[in-house]
Short mmCIF file of C-alpha atoms and ligand atoms in Angstrom, two decimals:
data_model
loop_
_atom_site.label_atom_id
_atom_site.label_comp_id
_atom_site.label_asym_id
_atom_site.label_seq_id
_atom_site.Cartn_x
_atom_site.Cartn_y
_atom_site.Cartn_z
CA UNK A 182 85.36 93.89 58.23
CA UNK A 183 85.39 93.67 54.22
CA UNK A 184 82.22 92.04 54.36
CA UNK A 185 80.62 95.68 55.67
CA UNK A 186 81.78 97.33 52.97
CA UNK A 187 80.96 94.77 50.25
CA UNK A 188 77.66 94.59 51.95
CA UNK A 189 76.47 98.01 51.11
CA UNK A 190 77.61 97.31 47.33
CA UNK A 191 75.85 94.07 47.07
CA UNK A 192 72.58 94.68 49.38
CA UNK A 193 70.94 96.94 47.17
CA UNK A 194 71.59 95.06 43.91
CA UNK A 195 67.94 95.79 42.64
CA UNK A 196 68.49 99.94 42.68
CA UNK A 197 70.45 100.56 39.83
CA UNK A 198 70.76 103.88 40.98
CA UNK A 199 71.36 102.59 45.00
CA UNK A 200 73.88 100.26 43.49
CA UNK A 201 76.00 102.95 41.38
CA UNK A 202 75.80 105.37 44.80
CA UNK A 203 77.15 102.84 46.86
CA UNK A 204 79.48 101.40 44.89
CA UNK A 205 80.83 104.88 44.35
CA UNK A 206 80.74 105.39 48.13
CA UNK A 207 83.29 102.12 48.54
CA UNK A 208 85.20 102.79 45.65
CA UNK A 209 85.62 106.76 45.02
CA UNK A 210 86.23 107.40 48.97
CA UNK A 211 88.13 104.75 50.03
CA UNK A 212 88.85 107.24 52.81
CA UNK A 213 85.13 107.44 54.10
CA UNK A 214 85.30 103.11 53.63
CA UNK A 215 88.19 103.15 56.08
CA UNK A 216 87.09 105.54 58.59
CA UNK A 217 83.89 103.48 58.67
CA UNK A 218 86.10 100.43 59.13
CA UNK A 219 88.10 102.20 61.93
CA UNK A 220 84.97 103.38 63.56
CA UNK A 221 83.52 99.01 63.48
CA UNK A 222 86.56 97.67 64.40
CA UNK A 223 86.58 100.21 67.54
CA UNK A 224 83.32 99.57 68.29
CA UNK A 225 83.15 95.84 68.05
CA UNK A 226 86.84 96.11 70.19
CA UNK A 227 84.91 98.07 73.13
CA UNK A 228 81.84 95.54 72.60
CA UNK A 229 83.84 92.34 73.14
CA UNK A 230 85.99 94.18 76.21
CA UNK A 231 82.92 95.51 78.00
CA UNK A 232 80.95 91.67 77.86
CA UNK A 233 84.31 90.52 78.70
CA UNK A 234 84.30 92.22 81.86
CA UNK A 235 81.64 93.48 83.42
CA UNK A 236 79.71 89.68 84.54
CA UNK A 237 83.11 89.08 85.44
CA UNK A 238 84.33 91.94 87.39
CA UNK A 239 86.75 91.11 89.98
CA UNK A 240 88.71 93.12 92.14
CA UNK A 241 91.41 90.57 92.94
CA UNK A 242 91.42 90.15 89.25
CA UNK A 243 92.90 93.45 89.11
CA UNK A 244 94.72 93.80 91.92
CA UNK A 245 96.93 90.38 91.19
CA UNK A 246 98.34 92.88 88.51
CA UNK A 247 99.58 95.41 91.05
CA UNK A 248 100.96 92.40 93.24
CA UNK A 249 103.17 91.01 90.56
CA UNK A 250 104.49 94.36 89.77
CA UNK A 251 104.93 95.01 93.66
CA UNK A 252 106.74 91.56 93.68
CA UNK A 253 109.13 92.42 91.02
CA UNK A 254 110.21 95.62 92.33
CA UNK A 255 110.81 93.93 96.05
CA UNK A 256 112.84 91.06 95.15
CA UNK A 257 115.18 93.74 93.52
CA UNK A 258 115.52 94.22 97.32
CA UNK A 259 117.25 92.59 100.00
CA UNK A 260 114.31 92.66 102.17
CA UNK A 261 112.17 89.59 102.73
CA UNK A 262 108.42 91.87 102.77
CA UNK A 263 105.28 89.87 103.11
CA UNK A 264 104.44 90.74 99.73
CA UNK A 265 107.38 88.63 98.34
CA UNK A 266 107.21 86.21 100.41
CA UNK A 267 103.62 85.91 99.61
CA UNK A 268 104.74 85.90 95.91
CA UNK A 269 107.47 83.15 96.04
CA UNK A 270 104.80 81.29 97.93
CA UNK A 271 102.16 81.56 95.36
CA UNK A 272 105.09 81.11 92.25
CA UNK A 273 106.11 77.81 93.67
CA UNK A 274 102.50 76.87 93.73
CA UNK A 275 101.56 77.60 90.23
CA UNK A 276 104.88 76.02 88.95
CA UNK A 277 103.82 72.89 91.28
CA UNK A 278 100.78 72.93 89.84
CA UNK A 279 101.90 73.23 86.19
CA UNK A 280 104.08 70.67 86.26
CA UNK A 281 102.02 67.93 88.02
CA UNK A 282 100.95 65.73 85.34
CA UNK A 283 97.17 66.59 85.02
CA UNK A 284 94.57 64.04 85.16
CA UNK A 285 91.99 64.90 82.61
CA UNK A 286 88.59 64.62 84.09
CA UNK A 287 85.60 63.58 81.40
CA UNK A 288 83.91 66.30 83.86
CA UNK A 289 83.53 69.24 81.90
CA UNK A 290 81.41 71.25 84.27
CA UNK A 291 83.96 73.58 85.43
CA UNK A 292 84.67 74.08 81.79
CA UNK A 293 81.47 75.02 80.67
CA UNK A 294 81.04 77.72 83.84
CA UNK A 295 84.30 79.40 82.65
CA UNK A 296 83.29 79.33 78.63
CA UNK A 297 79.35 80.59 79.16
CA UNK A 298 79.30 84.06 79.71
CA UNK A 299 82.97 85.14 77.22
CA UNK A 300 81.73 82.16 74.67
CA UNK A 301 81.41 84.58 71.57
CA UNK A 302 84.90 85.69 72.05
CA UNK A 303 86.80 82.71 73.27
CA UNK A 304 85.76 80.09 70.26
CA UNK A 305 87.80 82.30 67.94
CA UNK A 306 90.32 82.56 70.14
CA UNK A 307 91.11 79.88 71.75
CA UNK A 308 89.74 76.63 72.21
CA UNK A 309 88.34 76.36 75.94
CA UNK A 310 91.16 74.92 77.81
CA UNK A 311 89.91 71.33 80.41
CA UNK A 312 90.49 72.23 84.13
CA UNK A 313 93.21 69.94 85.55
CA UNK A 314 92.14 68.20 88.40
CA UNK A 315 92.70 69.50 91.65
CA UNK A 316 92.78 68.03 95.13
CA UNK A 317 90.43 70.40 97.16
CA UNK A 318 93.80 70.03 100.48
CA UNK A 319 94.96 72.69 97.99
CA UNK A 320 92.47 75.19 98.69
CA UNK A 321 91.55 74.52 102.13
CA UNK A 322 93.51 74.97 105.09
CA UNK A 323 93.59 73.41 108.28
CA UNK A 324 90.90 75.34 110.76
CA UNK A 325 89.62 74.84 112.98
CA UNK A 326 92.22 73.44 114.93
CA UNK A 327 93.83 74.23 118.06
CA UNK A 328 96.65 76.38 117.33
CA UNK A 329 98.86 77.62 120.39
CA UNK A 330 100.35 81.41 120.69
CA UNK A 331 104.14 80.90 121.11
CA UNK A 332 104.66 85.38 121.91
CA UNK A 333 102.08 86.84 123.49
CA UNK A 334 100.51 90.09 124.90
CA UNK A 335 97.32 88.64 127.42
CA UNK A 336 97.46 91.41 129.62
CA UNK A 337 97.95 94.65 127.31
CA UNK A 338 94.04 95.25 126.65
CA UNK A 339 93.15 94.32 130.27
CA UNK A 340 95.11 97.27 131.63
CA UNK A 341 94.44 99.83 128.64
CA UNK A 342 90.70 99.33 127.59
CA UNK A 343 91.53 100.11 124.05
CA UNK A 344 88.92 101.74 122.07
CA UNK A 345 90.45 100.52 118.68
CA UNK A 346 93.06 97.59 118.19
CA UNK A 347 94.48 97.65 114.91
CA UNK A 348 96.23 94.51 113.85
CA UNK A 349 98.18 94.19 111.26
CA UNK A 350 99.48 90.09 109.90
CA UNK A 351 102.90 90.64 108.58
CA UNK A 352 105.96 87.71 107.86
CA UNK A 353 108.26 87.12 110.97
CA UNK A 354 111.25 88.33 109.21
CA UNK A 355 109.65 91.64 108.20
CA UNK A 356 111.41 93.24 110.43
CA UNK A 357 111.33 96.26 107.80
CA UNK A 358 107.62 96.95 107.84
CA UNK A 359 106.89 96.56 111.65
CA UNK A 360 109.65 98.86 112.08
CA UNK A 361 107.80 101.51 109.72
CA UNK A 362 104.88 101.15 110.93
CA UNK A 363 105.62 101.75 114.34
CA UNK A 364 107.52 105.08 113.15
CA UNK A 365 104.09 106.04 111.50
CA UNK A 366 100.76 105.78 111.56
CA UNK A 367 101.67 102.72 114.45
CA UNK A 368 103.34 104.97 116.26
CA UNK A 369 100.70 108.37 116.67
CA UNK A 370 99.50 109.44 120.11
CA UNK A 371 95.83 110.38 119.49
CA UNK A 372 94.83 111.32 123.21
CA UNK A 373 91.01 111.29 122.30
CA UNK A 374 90.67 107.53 122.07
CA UNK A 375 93.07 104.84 123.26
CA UNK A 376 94.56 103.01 120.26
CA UNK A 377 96.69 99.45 119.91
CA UNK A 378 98.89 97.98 117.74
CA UNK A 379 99.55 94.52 117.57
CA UNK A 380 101.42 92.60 114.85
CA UNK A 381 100.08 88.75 114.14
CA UNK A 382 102.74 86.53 113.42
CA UNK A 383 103.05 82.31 112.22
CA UNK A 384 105.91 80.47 112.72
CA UNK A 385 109.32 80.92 110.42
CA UNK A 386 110.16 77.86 108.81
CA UNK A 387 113.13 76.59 106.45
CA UNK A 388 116.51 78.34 107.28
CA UNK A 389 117.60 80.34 110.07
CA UNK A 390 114.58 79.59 111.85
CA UNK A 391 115.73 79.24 115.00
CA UNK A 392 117.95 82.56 114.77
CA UNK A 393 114.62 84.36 113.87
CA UNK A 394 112.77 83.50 117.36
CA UNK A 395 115.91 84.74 119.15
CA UNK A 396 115.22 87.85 117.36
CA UNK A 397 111.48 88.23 117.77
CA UNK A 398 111.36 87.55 121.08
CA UNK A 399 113.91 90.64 121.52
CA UNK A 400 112.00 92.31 119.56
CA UNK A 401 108.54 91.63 121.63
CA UNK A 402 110.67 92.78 124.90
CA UNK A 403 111.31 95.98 123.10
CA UNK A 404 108.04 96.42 121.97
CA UNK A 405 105.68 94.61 123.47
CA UNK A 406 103.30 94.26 120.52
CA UNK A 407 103.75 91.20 118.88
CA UNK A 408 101.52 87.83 118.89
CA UNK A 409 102.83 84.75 117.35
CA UNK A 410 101.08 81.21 116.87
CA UNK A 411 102.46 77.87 116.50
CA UNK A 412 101.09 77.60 112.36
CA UNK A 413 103.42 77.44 109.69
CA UNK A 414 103.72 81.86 108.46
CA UNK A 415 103.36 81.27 104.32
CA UNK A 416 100.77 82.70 102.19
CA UNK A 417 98.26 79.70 101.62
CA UNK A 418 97.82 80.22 105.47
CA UNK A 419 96.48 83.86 105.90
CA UNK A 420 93.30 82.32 106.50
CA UNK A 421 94.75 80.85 109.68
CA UNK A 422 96.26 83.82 110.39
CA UNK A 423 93.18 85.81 110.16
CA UNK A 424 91.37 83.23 112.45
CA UNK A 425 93.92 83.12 115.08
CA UNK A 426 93.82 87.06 114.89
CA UNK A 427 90.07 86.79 115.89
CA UNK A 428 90.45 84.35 118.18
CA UNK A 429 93.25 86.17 119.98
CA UNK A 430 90.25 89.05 120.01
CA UNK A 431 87.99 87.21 121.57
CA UNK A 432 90.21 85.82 124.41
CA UNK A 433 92.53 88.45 125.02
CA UNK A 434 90.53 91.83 124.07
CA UNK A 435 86.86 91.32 123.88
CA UNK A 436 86.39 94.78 126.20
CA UNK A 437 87.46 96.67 122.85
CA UNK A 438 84.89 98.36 121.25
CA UNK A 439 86.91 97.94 117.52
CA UNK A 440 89.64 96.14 115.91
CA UNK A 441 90.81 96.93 112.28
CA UNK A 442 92.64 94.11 110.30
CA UNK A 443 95.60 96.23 108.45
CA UNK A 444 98.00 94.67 105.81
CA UNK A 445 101.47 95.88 106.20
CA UNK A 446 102.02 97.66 103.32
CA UNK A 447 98.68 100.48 103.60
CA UNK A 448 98.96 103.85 104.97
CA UNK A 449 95.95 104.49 107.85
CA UNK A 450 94.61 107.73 108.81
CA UNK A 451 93.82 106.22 112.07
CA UNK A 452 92.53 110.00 113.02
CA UNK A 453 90.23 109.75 110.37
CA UNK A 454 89.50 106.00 111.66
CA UNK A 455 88.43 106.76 115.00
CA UNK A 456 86.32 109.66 113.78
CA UNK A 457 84.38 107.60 111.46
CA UNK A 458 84.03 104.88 114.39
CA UNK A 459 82.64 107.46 116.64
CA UNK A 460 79.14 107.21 115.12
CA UNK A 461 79.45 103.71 114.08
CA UNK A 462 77.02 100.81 114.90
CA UNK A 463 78.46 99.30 117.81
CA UNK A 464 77.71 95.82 117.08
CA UNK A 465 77.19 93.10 113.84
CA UNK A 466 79.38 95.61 111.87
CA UNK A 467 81.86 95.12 109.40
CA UNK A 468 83.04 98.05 106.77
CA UNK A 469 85.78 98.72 104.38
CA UNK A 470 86.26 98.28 100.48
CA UNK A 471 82.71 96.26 100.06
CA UNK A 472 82.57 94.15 97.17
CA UNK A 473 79.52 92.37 95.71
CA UNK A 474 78.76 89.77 93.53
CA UNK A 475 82.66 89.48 92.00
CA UNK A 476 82.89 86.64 89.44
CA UNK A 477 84.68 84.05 91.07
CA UNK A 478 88.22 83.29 89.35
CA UNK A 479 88.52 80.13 87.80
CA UNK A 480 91.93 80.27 86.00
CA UNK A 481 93.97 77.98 87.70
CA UNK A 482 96.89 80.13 87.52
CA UNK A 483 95.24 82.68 89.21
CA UNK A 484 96.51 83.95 92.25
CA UNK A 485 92.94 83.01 93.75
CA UNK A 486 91.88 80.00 91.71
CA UNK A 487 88.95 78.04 93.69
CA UNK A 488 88.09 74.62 91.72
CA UNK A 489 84.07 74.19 90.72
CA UNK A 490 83.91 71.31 93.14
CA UNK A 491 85.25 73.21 96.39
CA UNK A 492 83.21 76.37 95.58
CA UNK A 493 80.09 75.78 93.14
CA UNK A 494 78.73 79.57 93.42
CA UNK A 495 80.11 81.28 90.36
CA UNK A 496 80.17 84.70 92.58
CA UNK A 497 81.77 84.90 95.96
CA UNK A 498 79.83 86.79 98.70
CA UNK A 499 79.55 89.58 99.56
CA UNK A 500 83.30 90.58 101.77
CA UNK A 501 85.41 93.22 102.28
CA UNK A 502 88.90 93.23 100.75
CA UNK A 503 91.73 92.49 103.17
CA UNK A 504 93.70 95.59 102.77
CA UNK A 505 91.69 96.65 106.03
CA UNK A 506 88.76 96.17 107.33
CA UNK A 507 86.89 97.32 110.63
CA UNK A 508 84.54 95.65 113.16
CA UNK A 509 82.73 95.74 116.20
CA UNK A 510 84.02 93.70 118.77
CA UNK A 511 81.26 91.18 119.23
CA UNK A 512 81.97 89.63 115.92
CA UNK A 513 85.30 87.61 116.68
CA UNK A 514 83.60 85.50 118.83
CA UNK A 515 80.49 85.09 116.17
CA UNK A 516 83.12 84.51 113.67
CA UNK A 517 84.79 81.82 115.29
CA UNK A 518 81.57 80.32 116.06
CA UNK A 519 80.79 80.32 112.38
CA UNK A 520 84.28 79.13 111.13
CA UNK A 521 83.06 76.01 112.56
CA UNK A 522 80.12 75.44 109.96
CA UNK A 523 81.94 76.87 106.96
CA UNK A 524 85.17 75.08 105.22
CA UNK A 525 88.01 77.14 105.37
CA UNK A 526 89.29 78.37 102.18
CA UNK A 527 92.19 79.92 101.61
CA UNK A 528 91.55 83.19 100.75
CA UNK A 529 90.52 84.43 104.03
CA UNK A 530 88.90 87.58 103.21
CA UNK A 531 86.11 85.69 101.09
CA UNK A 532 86.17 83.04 103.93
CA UNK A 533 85.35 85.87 106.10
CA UNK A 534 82.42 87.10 103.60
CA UNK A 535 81.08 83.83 104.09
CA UNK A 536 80.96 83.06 107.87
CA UNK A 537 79.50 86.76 107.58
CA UNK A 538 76.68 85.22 105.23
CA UNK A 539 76.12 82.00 107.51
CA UNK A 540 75.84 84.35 110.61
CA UNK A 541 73.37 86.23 108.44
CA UNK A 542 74.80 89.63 109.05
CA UNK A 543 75.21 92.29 106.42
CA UNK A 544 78.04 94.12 105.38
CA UNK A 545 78.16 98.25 106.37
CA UNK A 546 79.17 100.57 103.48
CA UNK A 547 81.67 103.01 104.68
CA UNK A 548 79.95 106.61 104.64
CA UNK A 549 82.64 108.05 101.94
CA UNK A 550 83.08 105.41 99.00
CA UNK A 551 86.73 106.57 99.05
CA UNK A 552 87.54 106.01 102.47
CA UNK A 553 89.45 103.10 101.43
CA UNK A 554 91.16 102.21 98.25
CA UNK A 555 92.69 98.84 96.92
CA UNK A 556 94.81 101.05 94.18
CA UNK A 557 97.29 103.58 96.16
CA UNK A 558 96.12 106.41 95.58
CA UNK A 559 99.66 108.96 94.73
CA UNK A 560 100.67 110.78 97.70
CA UNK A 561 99.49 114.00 98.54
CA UNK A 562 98.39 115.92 102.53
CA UNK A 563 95.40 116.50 100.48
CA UNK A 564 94.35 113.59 99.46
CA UNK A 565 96.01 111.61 102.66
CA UNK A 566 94.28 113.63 104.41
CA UNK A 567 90.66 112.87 103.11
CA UNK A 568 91.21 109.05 103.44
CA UNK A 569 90.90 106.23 105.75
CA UNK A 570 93.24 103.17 104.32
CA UNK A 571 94.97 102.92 100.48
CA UNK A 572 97.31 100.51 99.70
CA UNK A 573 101.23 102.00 98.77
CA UNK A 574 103.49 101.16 96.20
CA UNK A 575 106.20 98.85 97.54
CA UNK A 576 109.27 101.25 96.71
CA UNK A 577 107.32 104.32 98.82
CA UNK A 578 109.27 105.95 100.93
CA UNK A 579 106.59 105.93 103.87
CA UNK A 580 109.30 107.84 106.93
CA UNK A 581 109.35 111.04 104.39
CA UNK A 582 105.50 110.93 103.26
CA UNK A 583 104.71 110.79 107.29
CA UNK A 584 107.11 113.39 108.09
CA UNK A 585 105.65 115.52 104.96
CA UNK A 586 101.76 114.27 106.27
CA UNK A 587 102.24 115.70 110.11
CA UNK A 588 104.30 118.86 109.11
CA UNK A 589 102.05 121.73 110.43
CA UNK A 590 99.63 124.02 107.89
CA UNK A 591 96.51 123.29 106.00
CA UNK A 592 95.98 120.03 104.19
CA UNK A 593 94.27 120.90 101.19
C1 LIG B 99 81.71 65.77 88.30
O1 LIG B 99 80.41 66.32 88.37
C2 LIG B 99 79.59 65.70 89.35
C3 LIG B 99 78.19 66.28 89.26
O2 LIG B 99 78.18 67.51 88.63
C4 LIG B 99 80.23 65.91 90.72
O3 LIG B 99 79.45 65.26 91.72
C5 LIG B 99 81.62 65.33 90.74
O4 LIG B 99 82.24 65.59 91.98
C6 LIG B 99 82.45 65.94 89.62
N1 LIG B 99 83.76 65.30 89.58
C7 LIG B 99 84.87 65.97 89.49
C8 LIG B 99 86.12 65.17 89.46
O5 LIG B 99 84.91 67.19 89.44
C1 LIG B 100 81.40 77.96 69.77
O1 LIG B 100 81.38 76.94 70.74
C2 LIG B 100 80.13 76.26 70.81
C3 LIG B 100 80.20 75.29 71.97
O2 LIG B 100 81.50 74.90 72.26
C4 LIG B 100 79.87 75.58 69.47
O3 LIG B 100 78.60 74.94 69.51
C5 LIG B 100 79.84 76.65 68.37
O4 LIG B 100 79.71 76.03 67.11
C6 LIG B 100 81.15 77.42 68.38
N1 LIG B 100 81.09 78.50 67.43
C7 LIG B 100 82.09 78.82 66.63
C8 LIG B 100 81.88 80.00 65.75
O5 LIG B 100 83.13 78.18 66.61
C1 LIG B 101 86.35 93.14 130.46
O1 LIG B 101 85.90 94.01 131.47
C2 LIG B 101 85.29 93.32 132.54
C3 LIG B 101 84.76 94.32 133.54
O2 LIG B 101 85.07 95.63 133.16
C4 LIG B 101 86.32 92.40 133.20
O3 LIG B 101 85.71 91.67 134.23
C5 LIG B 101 86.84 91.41 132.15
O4 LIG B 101 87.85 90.63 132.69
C6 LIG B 101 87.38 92.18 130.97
N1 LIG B 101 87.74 91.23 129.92
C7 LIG B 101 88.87 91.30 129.25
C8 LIG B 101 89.10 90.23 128.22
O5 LIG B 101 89.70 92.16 129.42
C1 LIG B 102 99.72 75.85 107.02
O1 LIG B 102 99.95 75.63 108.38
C2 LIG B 102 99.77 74.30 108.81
C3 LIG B 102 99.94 74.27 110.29
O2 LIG B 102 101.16 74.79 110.69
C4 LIG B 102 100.75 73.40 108.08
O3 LIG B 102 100.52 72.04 108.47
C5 LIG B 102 100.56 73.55 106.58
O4 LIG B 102 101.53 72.81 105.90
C6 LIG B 102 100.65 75.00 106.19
N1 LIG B 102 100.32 75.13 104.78
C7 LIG B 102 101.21 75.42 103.85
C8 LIG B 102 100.71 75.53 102.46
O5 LIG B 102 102.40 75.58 104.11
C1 LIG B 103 70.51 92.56 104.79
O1 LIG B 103 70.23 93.16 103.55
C2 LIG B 103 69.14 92.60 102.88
C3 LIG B 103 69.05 93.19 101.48
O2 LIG B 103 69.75 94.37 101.37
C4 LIG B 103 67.87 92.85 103.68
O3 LIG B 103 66.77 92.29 103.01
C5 LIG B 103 68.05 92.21 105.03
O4 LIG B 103 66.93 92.49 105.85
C6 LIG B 103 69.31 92.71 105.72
N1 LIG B 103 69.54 91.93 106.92
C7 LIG B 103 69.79 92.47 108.08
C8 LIG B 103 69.99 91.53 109.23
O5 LIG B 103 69.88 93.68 108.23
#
């Protein structure tokens, strides 16, 4: 930053008359030399953020940020949510792999991806740190493979011809958000259209296991919406999860027109849903928060790390996030068909965006770009009104905000 300012003095050392001018510019208005500094040192800041970001823009990048504060807030709470669970999941992973003694590889390919496009800023900083080796098992997940459903509903979408099946993957012992769901947006009687609601459950396993069944299958008496497989329900699995989910489709509810993956914790419009699904393609479509060419993450305590040698591509496909996302109901089959070509990764919604690349079909931009939003958008009828899916902070209180949402009067 000095350097500027001397700079100006010493540039012009020729001009005697340049030289005096300048030099009185530095030293009788030190106030105009520090405003110019301010003004560099801002500029240079927003320089080094913006190259920082934008060839690396990724939305998981940002949204790991609202997870861990989602996490903190939930383990405050008795309640086992999918989002902690998730979390604990993911925690004991990164601590595994921090304190597994590395193996250096000479490789320093993965290195060199990660240093490339931030390398003016990173050299000062820090010196680029060598990937630990990883053992791909980590990052792949065992599909195809012939998982069995331990609860099921074969008969539900036989006898109702459902024009929309929304299914939401939630932990067994979130109890909590099935419960919420079915007492909101789950629960609406639309008349127009014929909607389901199935949850998509793994197995429970570690303690009180057994205790938990008892309880589901109860609970699947009461309500006669739940599906379970025989995989083990953690995080690193959702890929199974969302597999199973589309293989259930396929066998179980193929006369659908559309099914809507849902996470647990999003508020739906499912009005607005089945409106926007009226004039939709009817086949080879897929919409919802579309995301192209996001850097892929390769910070090995990321929350979505992929290793060089399991994923080369330094950009995933194109996908849509997992919060929610709609299809026809001729792709579960497709889908399935594809899973068998493409590795399974774990992080099923860019394992999706790639058996939707081998299959060679494109992804459909919703017709609002806010129709669904990865960062919850602050309750209000107004704005709930407008939308299709946002995500909600894990301490909303979602009975009030639907009782508020379906009180009579205008929206807006
Ligand atoms: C090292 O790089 C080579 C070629 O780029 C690749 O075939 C090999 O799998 C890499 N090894 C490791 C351990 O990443
Ligand atoms: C930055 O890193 C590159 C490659 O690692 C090296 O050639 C270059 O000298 C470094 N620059 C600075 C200013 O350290
Ligand atoms: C779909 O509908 C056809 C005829 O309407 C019926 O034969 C078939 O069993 C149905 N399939 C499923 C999975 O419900
Ligand atoms: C995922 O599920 C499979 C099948 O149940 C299991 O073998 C595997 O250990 C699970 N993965 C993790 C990380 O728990
Ligand atoms: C998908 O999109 C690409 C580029 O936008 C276009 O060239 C291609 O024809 C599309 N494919 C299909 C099957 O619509």
């Amino acid at each position: 930053m000095l350097k500027i300012c001397l700079n100006i003095g010493q540039s012009e050392g020729a001009d005697d008359f340049k030289q005096a001018e300048s030099r009185r510019w530095c030293s009788w208005s030190r106030r105009h030399c520090l405003f110019f500094l301010m003004v560099s040192a801002a500029v240079l800041f927003f320089y080094n953020i913006n190259i920082k970001i934008t060839p690396e823009w990724n939305p998981k990048q940002w949204i790991s940020f609202k997870s861990w504060d989602q996490g903190v807030i939930s383990s405050n709470t008795n309640d086992e949510s999918i989002t902690t669970t998730e979390l604990t999941t993911v925690a004991q992973s990164v601590s595994e792999i921090n304190s597994s003694p590395f193996v250096q590889t000479t490789n320093i390919t993965s290195t060199e991806v990660t240093v490339t496009s931030t390398q003016t800023t990173q050299n000062e900083t820090m010196p680029p740190t060598p990937i630990p080796y990883e053992s791909q098992q980590l990052y792949l997940v065992e599909y195809p493979y012939d998982y069995h459903f331990i609860i099921n509903e074969p008969h539900v979408c036989e006898q109702q011809k459902p024009f929309l099946v929304l299914m939401i993957p939630v932990a067994p012992n979130n109890r909590r958000h099935r419960d919420i769901i079915r007492n909101t947006w789950g629960g609406e009687n639309l008349f127009s259209k014929v909607v389901k609601l199935f949850f998509l459950l793994g197995r429970h396993i570690g303690e009180g296991a057994e205790n938990l069944q008892i309880q589901l299958l109860q609970e699947s008496k009461e309500h006669q919406d739940l599906i379970q497989s025989d995989f083990m329900d953690c995080y690193k699995n959702l890929t199974i999860k969302t597999m199973v989910m589309l293989e259930w489709l396929d066998s179980y509810c193929a006369n659908a027109s559309y099914a809507m993956k849902v996470d647990s914790d999003i508020f739906l419009n499912v009005p607005n849903l089945v409106n926007m699904l009226s004039t939709a393609p009817k086949t080879n479509y897929m919409t919802g928060l579309v995301t192209k060419d996001a850097a892929v993450l390769r910070d090995p305590k990321s929350k979505w790390y992929l290793p060089v040698d399991l994923y080369p591509n330094s950009q995933y496909p194109h996908y849509v996030l997992g919060l929610g996302y709609v299809f026809s109901m001729d792709l579960p089959k497709k889908l399935v068909e594809a899973s068998k070509h493409v590795k399974a990764l774990y992080i099923e919604d860019v394992y999706l965006g790639l058996c939707m690349q081998y299959l060679g079909i494109n992804l459909t931009e919703p017709p609002a770009w806010d129709y669904f939003n990865v960062f919850p958008v602050p309750y209000s009828r107004c704005a709930y009104s407008r939308l299709i899916a946002t995500t909600t902070r894990e301490n909303t209180d979602h009975l009030w905000i639907w009782k508020n949402f379906k009180e009579p009067g205008p929206y807006c």
